[in-house]
XYZ file of C-alpha atoms in Angstrom:
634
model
C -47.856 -199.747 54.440
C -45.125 -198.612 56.639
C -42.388 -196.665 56.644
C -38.939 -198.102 55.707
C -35.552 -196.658 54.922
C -33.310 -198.197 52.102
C -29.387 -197.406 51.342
C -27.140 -194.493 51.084
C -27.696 -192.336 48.155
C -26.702 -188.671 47.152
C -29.806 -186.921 45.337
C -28.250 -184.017 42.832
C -29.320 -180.578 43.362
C -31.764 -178.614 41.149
C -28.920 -177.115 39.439
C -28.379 -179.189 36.191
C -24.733 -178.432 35.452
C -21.259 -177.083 37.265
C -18.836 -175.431 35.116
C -16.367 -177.616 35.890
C -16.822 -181.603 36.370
C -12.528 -181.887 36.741
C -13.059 -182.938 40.532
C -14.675 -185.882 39.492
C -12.140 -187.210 37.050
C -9.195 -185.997 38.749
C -10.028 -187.241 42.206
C -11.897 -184.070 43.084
C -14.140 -183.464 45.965
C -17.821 -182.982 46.493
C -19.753 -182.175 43.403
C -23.070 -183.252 42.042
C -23.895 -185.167 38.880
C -23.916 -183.180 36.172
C -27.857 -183.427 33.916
C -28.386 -186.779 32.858
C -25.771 -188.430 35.257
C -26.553 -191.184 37.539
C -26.961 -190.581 41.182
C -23.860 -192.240 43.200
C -24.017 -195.415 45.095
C -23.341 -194.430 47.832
C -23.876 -190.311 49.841
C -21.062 -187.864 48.707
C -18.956 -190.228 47.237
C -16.765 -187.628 45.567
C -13.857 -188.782 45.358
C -15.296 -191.443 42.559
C -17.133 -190.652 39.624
C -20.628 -191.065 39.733
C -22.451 -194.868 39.548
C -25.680 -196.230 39.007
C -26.839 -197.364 42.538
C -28.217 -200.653 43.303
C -30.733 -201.276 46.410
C -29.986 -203.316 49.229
C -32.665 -205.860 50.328
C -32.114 -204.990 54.025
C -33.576 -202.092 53.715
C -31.549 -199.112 55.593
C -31.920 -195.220 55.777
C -30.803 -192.979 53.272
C -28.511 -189.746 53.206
C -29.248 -187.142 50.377
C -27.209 -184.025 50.141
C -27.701 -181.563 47.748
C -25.844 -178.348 46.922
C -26.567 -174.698 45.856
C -24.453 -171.594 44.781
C -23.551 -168.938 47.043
C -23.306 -166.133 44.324
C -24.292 -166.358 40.572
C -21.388 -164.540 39.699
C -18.587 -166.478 40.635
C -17.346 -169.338 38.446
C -17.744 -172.466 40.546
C -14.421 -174.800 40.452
C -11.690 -172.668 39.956
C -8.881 -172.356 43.139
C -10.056 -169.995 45.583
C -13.847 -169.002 43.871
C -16.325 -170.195 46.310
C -17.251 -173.859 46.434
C -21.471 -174.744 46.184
C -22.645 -175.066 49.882
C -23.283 -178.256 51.253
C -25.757 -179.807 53.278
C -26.652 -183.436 54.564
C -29.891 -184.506 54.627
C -31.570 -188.134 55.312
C -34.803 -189.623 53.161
C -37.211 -192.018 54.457
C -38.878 -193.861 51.809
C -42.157 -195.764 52.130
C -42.873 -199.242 50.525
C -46.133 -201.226 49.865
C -46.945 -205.182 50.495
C -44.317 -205.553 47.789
C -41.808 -203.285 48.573
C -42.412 -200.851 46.239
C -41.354 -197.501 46.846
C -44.774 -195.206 46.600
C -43.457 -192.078 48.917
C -40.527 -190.552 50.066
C -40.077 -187.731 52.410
C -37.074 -185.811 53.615
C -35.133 -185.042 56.710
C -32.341 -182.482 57.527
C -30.131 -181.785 60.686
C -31.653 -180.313 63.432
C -29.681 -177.187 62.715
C -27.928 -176.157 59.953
C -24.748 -178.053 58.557
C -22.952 -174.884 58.238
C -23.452 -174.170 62.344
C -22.698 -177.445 63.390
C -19.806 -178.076 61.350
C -18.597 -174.233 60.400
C -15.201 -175.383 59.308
C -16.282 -178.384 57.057
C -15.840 -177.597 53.606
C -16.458 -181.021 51.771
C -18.261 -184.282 52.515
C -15.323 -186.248 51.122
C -17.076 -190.398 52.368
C -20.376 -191.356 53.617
C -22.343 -194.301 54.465
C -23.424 -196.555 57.236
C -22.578 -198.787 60.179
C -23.906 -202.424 59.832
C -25.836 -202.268 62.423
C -27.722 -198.920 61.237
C -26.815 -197.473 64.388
C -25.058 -194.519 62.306
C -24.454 -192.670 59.759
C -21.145 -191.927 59.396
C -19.073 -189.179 57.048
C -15.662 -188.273 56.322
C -15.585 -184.053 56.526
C -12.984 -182.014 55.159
C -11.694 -178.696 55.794
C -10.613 -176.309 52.835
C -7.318 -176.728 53.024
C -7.647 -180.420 53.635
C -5.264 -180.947 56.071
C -7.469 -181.763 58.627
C -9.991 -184.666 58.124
C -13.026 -185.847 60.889
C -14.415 -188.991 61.091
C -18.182 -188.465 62.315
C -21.066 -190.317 63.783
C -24.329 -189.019 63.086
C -27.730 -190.752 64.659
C -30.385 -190.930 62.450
C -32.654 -189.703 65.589
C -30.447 -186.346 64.541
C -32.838 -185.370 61.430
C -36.065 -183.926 61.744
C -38.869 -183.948 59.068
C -38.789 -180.686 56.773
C -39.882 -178.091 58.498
C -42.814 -175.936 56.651
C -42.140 -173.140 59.266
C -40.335 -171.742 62.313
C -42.817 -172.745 65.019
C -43.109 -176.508 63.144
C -39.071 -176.606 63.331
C -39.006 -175.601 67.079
C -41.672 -178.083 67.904
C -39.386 -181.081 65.822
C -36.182 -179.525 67.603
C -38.074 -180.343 71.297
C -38.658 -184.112 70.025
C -35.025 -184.635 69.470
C -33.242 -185.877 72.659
C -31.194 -184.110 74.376
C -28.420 -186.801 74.608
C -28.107 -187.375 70.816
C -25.290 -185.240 69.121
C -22.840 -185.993 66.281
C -19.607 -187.413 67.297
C -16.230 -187.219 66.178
C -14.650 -190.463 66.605
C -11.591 -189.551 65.007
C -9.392 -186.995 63.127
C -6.624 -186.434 60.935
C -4.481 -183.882 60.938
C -1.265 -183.046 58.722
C 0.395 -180.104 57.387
C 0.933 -181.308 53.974
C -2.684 -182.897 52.923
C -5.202 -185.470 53.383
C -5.664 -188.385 50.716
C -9.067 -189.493 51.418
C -9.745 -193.158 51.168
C -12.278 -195.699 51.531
C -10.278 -197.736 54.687
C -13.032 -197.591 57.750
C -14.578 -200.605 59.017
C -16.912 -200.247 62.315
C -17.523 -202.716 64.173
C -21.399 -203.417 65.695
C -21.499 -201.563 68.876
C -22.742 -204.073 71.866
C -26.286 -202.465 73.480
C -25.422 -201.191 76.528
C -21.870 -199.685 76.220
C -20.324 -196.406 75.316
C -17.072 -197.941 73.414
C -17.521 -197.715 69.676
C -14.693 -199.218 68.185
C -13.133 -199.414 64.528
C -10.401 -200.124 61.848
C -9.114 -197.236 60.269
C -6.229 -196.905 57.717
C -4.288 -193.108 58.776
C -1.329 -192.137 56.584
C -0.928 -188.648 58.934
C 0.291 -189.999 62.073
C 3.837 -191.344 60.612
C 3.761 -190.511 56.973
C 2.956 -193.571 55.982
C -0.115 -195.029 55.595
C -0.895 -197.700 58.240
C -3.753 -199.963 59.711
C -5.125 -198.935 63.313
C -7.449 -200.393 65.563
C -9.408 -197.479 67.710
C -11.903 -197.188 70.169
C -13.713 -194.455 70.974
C -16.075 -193.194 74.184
C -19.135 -192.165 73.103
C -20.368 -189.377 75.326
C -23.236 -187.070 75.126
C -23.109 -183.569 75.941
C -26.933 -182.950 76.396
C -28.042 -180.247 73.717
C -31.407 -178.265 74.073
C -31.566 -178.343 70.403
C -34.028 -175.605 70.058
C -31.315 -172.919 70.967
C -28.911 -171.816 68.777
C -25.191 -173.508 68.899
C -21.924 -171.965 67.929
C -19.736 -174.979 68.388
C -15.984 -175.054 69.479
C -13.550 -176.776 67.317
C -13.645 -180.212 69.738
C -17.059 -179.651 70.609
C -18.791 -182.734 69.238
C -14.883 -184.570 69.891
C -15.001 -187.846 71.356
C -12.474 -189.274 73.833
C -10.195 -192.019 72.319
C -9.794 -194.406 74.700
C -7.082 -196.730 72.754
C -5.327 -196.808 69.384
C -2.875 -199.530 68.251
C -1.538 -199.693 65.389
C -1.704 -202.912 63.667
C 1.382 -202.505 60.669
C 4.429 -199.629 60.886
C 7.340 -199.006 58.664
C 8.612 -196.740 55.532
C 5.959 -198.791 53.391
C 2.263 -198.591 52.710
C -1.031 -200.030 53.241
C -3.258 -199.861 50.125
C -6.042 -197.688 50.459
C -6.811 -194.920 48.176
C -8.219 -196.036 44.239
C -10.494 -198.117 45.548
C -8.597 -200.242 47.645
C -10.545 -202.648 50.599
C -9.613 -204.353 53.668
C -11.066 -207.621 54.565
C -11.670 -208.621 58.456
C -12.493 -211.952 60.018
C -14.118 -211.398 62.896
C -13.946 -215.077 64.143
C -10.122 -215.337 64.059
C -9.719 -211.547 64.123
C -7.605 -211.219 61.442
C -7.895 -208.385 58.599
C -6.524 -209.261 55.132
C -5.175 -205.956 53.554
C -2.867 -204.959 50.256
C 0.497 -202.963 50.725
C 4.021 -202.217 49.811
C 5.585 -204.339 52.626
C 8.350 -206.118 50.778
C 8.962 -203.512 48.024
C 7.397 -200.044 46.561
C 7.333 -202.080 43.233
C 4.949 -204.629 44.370
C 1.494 -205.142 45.632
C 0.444 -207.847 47.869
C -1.608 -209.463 50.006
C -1.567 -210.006 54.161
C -2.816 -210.732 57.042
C -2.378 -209.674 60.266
C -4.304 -209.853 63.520
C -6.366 -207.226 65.024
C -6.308 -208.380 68.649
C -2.845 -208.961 69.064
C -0.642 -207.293 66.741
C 2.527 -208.199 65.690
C 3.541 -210.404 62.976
C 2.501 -209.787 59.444
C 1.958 -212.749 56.828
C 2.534 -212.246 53.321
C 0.292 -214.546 51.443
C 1.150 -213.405 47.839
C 3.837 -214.592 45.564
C 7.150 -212.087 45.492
C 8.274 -210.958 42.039
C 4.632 -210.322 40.842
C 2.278 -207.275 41.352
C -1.051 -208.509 42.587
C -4.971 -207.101 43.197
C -6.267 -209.282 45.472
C -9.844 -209.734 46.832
C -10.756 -212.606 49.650
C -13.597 -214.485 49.934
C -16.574 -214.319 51.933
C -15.812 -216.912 54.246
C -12.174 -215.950 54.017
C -10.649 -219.321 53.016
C -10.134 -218.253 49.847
C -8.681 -215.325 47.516
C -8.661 -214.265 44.184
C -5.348 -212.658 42.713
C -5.428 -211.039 39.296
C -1.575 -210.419 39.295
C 1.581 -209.911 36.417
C 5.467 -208.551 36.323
C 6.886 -206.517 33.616
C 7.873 -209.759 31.839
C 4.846 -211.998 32.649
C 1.040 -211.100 30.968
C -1.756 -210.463 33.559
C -3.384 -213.856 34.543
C -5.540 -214.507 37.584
C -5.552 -217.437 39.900
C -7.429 -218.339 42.868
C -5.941 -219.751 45.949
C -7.348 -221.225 49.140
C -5.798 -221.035 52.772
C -5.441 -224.022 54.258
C -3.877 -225.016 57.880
C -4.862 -225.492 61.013
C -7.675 -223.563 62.435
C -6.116 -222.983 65.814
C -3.337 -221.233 64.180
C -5.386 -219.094 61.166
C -2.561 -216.550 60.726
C -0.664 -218.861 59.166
C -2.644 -220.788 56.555
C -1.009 -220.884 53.565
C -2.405 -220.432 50.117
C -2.475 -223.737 47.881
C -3.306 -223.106 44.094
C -7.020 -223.922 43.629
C -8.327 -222.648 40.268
C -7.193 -220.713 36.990
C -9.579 -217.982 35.687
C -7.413 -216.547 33.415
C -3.818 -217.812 32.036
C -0.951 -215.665 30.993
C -1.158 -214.904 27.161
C 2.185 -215.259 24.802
C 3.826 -211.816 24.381
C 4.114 -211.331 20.869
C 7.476 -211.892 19.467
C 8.508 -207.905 18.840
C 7.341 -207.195 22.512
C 10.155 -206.319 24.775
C 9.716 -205.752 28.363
C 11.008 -202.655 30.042
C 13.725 -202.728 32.589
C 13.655 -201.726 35.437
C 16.229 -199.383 37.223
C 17.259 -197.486 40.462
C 19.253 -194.815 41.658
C 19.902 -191.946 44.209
C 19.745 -187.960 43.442
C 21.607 -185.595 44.504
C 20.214 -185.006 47.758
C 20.397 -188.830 48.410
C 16.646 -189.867 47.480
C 16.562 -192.973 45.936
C 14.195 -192.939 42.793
C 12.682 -195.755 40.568
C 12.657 -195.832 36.861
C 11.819 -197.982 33.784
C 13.888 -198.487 30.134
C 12.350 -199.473 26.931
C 15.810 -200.123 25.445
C 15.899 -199.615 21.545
C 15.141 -202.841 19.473
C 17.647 -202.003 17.059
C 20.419 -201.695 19.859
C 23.750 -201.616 18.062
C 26.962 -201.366 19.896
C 28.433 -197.803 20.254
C 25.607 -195.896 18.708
C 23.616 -193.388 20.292
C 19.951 -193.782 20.358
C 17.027 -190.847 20.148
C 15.421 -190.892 23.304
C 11.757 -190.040 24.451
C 11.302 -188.984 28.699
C 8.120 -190.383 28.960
C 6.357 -188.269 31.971
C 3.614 -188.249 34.549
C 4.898 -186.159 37.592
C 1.807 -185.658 39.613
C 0.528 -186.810 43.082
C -1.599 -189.993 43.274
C 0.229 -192.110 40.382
C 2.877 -194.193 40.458
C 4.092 -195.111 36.568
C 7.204 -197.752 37.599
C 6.329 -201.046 39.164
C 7.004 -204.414 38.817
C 3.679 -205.006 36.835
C 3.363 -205.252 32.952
C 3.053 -202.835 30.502
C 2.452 -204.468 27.263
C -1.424 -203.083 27.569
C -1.694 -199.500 28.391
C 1.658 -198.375 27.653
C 2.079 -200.526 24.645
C 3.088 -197.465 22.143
C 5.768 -197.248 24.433
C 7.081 -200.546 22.841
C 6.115 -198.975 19.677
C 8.478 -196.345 19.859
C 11.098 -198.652 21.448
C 10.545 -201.034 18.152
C 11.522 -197.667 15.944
C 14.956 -197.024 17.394
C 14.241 -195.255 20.236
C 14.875 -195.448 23.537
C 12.119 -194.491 26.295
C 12.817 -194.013 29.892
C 9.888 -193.750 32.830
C 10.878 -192.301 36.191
C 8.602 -191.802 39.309
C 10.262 -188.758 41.002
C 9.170 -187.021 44.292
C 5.555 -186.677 44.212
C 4.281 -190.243 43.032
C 2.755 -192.214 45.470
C 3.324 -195.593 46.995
C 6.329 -194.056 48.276
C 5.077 -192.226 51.619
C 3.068 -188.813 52.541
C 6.987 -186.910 52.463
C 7.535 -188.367 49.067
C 4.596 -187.220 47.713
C 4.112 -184.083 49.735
C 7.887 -182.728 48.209
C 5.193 -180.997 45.729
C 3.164 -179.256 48.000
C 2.503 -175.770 47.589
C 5.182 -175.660 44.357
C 4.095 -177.641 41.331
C 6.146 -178.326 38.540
C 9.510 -176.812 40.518
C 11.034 -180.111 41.941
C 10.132 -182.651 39.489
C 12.302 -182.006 36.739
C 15.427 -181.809 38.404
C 14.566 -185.396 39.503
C 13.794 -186.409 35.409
C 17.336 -184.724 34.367
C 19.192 -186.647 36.873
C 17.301 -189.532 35.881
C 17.943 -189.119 32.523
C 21.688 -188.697 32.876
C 22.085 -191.793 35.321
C 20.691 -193.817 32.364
C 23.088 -192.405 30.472
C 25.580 -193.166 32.172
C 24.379 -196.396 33.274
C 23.397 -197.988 29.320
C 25.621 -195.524 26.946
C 23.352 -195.552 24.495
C 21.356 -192.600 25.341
C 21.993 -189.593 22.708
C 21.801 -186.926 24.813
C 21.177 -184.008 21.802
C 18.025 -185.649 20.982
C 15.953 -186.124 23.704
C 11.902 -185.370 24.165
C 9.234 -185.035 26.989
C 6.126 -186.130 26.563
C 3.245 -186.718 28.880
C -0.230 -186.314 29.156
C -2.365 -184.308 31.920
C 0.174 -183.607 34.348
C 2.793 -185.382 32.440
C 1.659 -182.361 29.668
C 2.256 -179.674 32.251
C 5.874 -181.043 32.911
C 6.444 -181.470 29.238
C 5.815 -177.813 29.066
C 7.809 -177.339 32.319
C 11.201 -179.132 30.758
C 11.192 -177.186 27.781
C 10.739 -173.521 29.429
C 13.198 -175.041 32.498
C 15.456 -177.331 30.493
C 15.863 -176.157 26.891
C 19.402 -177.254 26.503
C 18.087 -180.765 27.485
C 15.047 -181.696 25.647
C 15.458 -180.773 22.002
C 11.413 -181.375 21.461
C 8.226 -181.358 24.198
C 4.990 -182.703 23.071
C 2.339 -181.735 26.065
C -0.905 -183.191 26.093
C -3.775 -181.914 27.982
C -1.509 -179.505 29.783
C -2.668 -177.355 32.838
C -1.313 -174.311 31.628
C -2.764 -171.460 34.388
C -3.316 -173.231 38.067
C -5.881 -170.266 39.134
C -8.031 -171.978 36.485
C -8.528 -175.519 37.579
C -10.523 -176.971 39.989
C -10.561 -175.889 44.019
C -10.906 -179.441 44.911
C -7.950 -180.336 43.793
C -5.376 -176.935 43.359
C -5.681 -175.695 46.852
C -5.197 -179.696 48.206
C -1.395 -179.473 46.300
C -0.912 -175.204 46.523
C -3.169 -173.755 49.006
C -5.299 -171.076 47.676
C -3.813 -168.254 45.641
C -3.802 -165.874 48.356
C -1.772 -167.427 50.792
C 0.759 -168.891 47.867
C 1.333 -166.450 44.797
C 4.559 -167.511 44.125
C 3.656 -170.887 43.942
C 0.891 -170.615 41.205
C 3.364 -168.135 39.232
C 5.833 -170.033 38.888
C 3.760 -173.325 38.475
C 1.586 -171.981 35.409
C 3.374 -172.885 32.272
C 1.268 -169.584 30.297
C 2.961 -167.126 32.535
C 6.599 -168.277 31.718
C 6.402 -168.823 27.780
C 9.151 -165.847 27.173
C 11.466 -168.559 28.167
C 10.497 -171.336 25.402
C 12.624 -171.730 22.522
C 12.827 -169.333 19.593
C 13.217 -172.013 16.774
C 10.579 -174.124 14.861
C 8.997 -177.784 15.383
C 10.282 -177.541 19.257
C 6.691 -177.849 20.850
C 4.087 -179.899 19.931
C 0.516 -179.049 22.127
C -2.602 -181.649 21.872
C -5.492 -181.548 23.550
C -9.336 -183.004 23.459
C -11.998 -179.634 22.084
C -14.550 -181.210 24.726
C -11.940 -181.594 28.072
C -14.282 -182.239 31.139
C -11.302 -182.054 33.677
C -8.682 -180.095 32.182
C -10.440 -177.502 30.467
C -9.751 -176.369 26.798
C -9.283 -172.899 28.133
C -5.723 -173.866 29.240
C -4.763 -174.507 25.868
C -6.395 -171.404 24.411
C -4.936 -169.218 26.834
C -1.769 -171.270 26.299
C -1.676 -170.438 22.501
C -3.036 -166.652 22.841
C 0.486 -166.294 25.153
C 2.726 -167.434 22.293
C 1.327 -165.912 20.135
C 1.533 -162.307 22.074
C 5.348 -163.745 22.533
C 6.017 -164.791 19.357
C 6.859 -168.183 19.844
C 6.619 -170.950 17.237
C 4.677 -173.699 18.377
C 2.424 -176.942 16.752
C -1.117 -177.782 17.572
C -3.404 -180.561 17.438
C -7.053 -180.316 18.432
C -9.249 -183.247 18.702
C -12.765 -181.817 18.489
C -14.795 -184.657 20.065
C -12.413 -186.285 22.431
C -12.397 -184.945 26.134
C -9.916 -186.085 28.506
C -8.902 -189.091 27.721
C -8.792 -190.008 24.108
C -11.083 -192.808 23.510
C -12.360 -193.205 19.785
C -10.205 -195.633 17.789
C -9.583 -193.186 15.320
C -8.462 -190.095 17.337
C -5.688 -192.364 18.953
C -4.981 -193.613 15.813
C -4.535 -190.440 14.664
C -2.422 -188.892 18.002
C 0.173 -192.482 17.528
C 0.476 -190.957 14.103
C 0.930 -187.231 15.040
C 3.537 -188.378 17.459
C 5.670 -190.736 15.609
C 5.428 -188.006 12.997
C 6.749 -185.100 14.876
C 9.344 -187.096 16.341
C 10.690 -188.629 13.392
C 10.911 -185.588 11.511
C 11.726 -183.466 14.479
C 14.106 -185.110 16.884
């Protein structure tokens, strides 16, 4: 038997439960799997919920971290309580004749994660170079605005010590020349969005240069491809002593950068999105905004000589793309707000000695558009500038039983929040098909992405930072009386807010903000108090409470209900008994505050739905709730 090491994989702590899983589902930061969950794929993948892992067959070594409180009595996951301490750690894993796992043993740093990296306050990505050179991680400071891209040699990790004279003694064995290095680093002053976009490339034997793709939205605002290379030097570390590291300590040189796309539009890379490179023709394949915010597509560009980029999607769809192996083909699963998903695969043909431009030729259907039924109407889509000259998209669902002259009810459908963008040119007839529904009844619905969406640039979305739920509803009033202006049939004395999550926290905002222009507000799943959800995500968007009071004042809902509407059937509140992300507290303490204020209100509690709803019957039941108290209320 001999010892082998297989693929990344985070091992959970002993602890069995956090009081708060919302960093998971709300694209969080480091936190372990809750009892019963599946370990992740892949180390400290916690920007993702947790996955069932699968084992490579080239067999590779393996990162565990794990994670324990600092105090008992603080209440993990709420902005500025302490965060569980972290800690990387490697496993070695030994097989038999027939690869069968029959013993594992640990490894940790040679010292502490907290001295070498004092500043790091979540693991946000981790996993491996190809050639198993490195482990590499993605570290975050607290106020993530500062991100590090770091190289860690497995040669780094020492067995488990079982005392201080057996740690010195595996301390001397480490060499002197092996350290971590920081190959690269982000730095903004508005905050990091963490994504998946780093591709390393095998390091020749031999050479300090260790060069890589990485996607970097901090440099211009926008989020581009670069090609770096960095100088790998070592210090030379007596390991056995003690180290109180500067801030560049472990900081490698970087010896070139180029950056492969510009411009005021975006490369794909957060929820999940790849990049695909052909190191033969050096070309990488990538997703972005390139020809409009509205649509995603696919193209190419090369690596080692940048310059022209080569759109190899159709315009006037949306598309998800992924490319072949052997890169001569891709698969597009791709639909408008008119046309029905359907997926097609194409394959790039040309000359070889000019791969850039191939072009894609139709190849196979996997899936055809389906018929729209015949009472489906697609939205339309609409533009326009604010006040302060920012140009904002937005989407109508105009009323099926459009008459000339008459004035329609009217329902501001609303997200609001960072990381979503609601309005694009892809269809809606699936997940916001009650939208329709409503449209079919005589009403008309409007979408708008204001500042703080994404697709639309770090500036864009950053417009929220440190003051949520004070900009964005300015930009839905003006929205709402362009379209107004723009359709006439708009009834401007009946219109509602609704959203869900966020969009329930700005349905709350509009009515305590905007009385006189939203007659009714039905908030689902609000965030009511901002001190009370998760630090992973609150101090990313406000900071922690300390350093911005006024901005979590005047951002929690609870603390402004004086200013709600005195009369009856104005405010309708929903929310799922068994919330993972945004906790039922926010409700309670919601409802205790009207009821201190004496404020009429309406409240629907689904006992055994969390965040989402997801049993037939509950959303049967919440399409029924809110056609009711809109018809009868509005």
């Amino acid at each position: 038997m001999s010892w082998t090491t297989p693929s990344l994989l985070a091992l959970p702590p002993s602890s069995s439960r956090r009081s708060s899983t919302a960093s998971q589902a709300a694209g969080g930061v480091l936190r372990p799997p809750g009892k019963g969950q599946k370990a992740s794929r892949r180390c400290a993948y916690c920007m993702r919920k947790w996955t069932s892992r699968r084992w490579k067959s080239s067999m590779s070594p393996l990162l565990p971290w794990r994670s324990g409180r600092r105090t008992p009595t603080a209440t993990p996951g709420q902005a500025s309580s302490k965060n569980p301490k972290i800690a990387l750690k490697l496993a070695e894993f030994q097989t038999d004749g027939q690869g069968k796992i029959v013993l594992a043993r640990g490894k940790e740093l040679v010292q502490p994660f907290s001295s070498l990296f004092p500043k790091v306050e979540y693991i946000a990505r981790a996993g491996w170079t190809r050639d198993g050179k490195y482990a590499w991680a993605m570290f975050l400071d607290r106020p993530q605005q500062r991100l590090q891209l770091v190289l860690l040699p497995p040669a780094l990790f020492i067995p488990t010590p079982e005392s201080e004279e057996q740690r010195l003694a595996f301390a001397r064995a480490v060499p002197q020349d092996v350290q971590p290095h920081v190959v690269y680093e982000e730095v903004t002053n508005v905050w990091i969005n963490v994504h998946d976009i780093f591709y390393p490339f095998p390091q020749p034997e031999g050479t300090e240069e260790f060069c890589f793709l990485r996607a970097n939205e901090c440099k211009t605002g926008f989020c581009h491809l670069y090609k770096v290379t960095a100088i790998l030097k070592s210090n030379g570390y007596d390991w056995t002593q003690p180290l109180s590291p500067g801030e560049d300590e472990f900081k490698s040189l970087i010896k070139e950068e180029i950056a492969l796309t510009s411009g005021e539009w975006e490369v794909l890379a957060r929820h999940g999105s790849k990049i695909w490179v052909n190191e033969e023709t050096k070309l990488v394949y990538f997703q972005g905004t390139k020809d409009t915010p509205l649509e995603h597509h696919l193209y190419v560009v090369s690596y080692e000589s940048a310059g022209e980029i080569v759109r190899l999607t159709t315009p006037g769809f949306s598309h998800s793309c992924s490319m072949s192996q052997s890169f001569d083909m891709f698969i597009s699963h791709y639909s408008s707000v008119s046309t029905p998903p359907c997926v097609h695969v194409y394959k790039l043909s040309g000359p070889d000695d000019d791969p850039l431009h191939k072009q894609p030729r139709f190849w196979a259907s996997m899936m055809e558009a389906a018929s729209c039924p015949p009472d489906y109407v697609p939205p339309e889509i609409f533009h326009f500038h604010t006040r302060s000259d920012v140009r904002l998209y937005g989407m109508i669902y105009k009323p099926h039983t459009l008459q000339p002259g008459k004035k329609h009810p009217t329902v501001l459908f609303v997200y609001g929040g960072p990381q979503v963008q609601l309005v694009n040119n892809s269809f809606k007839g699936i997940k916001y098909l009650r939208l329709n529904t409503l449209a079919s009844l005589g009403y008309a619905v409007v979408v708008i992405d204001g500042r703080g969406s994404c697709q639309r640039g770090l500036r864009f979305e950053g417009a929220l930072k440190n003051q949520m739920g004070q900009v964005e509803i300015e930009d839905q009033v003006e929205g709402l009386q362009f379209v107004a202006q723009k359709y006439g049939f708009i009834d401007l004395s009946r219109v509602a807010i609704h959203g869900w999550s966020y969009g329930g926290f700005l349905s709350l905002m509009g009515l305590i903000h905007k009385p006189q222009v939203f007659k009714v507000a039905i908030a689902g799943a609000p965030v009511t108090v901002w001190m009370a959800y998760d630090t992973g995500y609150t101090e990313r968007y406000m900071d922690v409470p300390e350093n911005n009071q006024h901005g979590y004042d005047a951002g929690s809902v609870a603390l402004h209900v004086e200013k709600l509407p005195n009369e009856p059937n104005r405010l309708l509140i929903l929310h799922g008994f068994l919330d993972e992300n945004v906790h039922f507290f926010h409700t309670n303490f919601l409802v205790s505050q009207l009821i201190r204020a004496g404020k009429p209100y309406q409240l629907q509690i689904y006992p055994n739905e969390r965040h989402s709803i997801r049993c037939p019957e509950s959303g049967e039941h919440y399409e029924v709730t809110l056609l009711h108290f809109l018809q009868e209320y509005l």
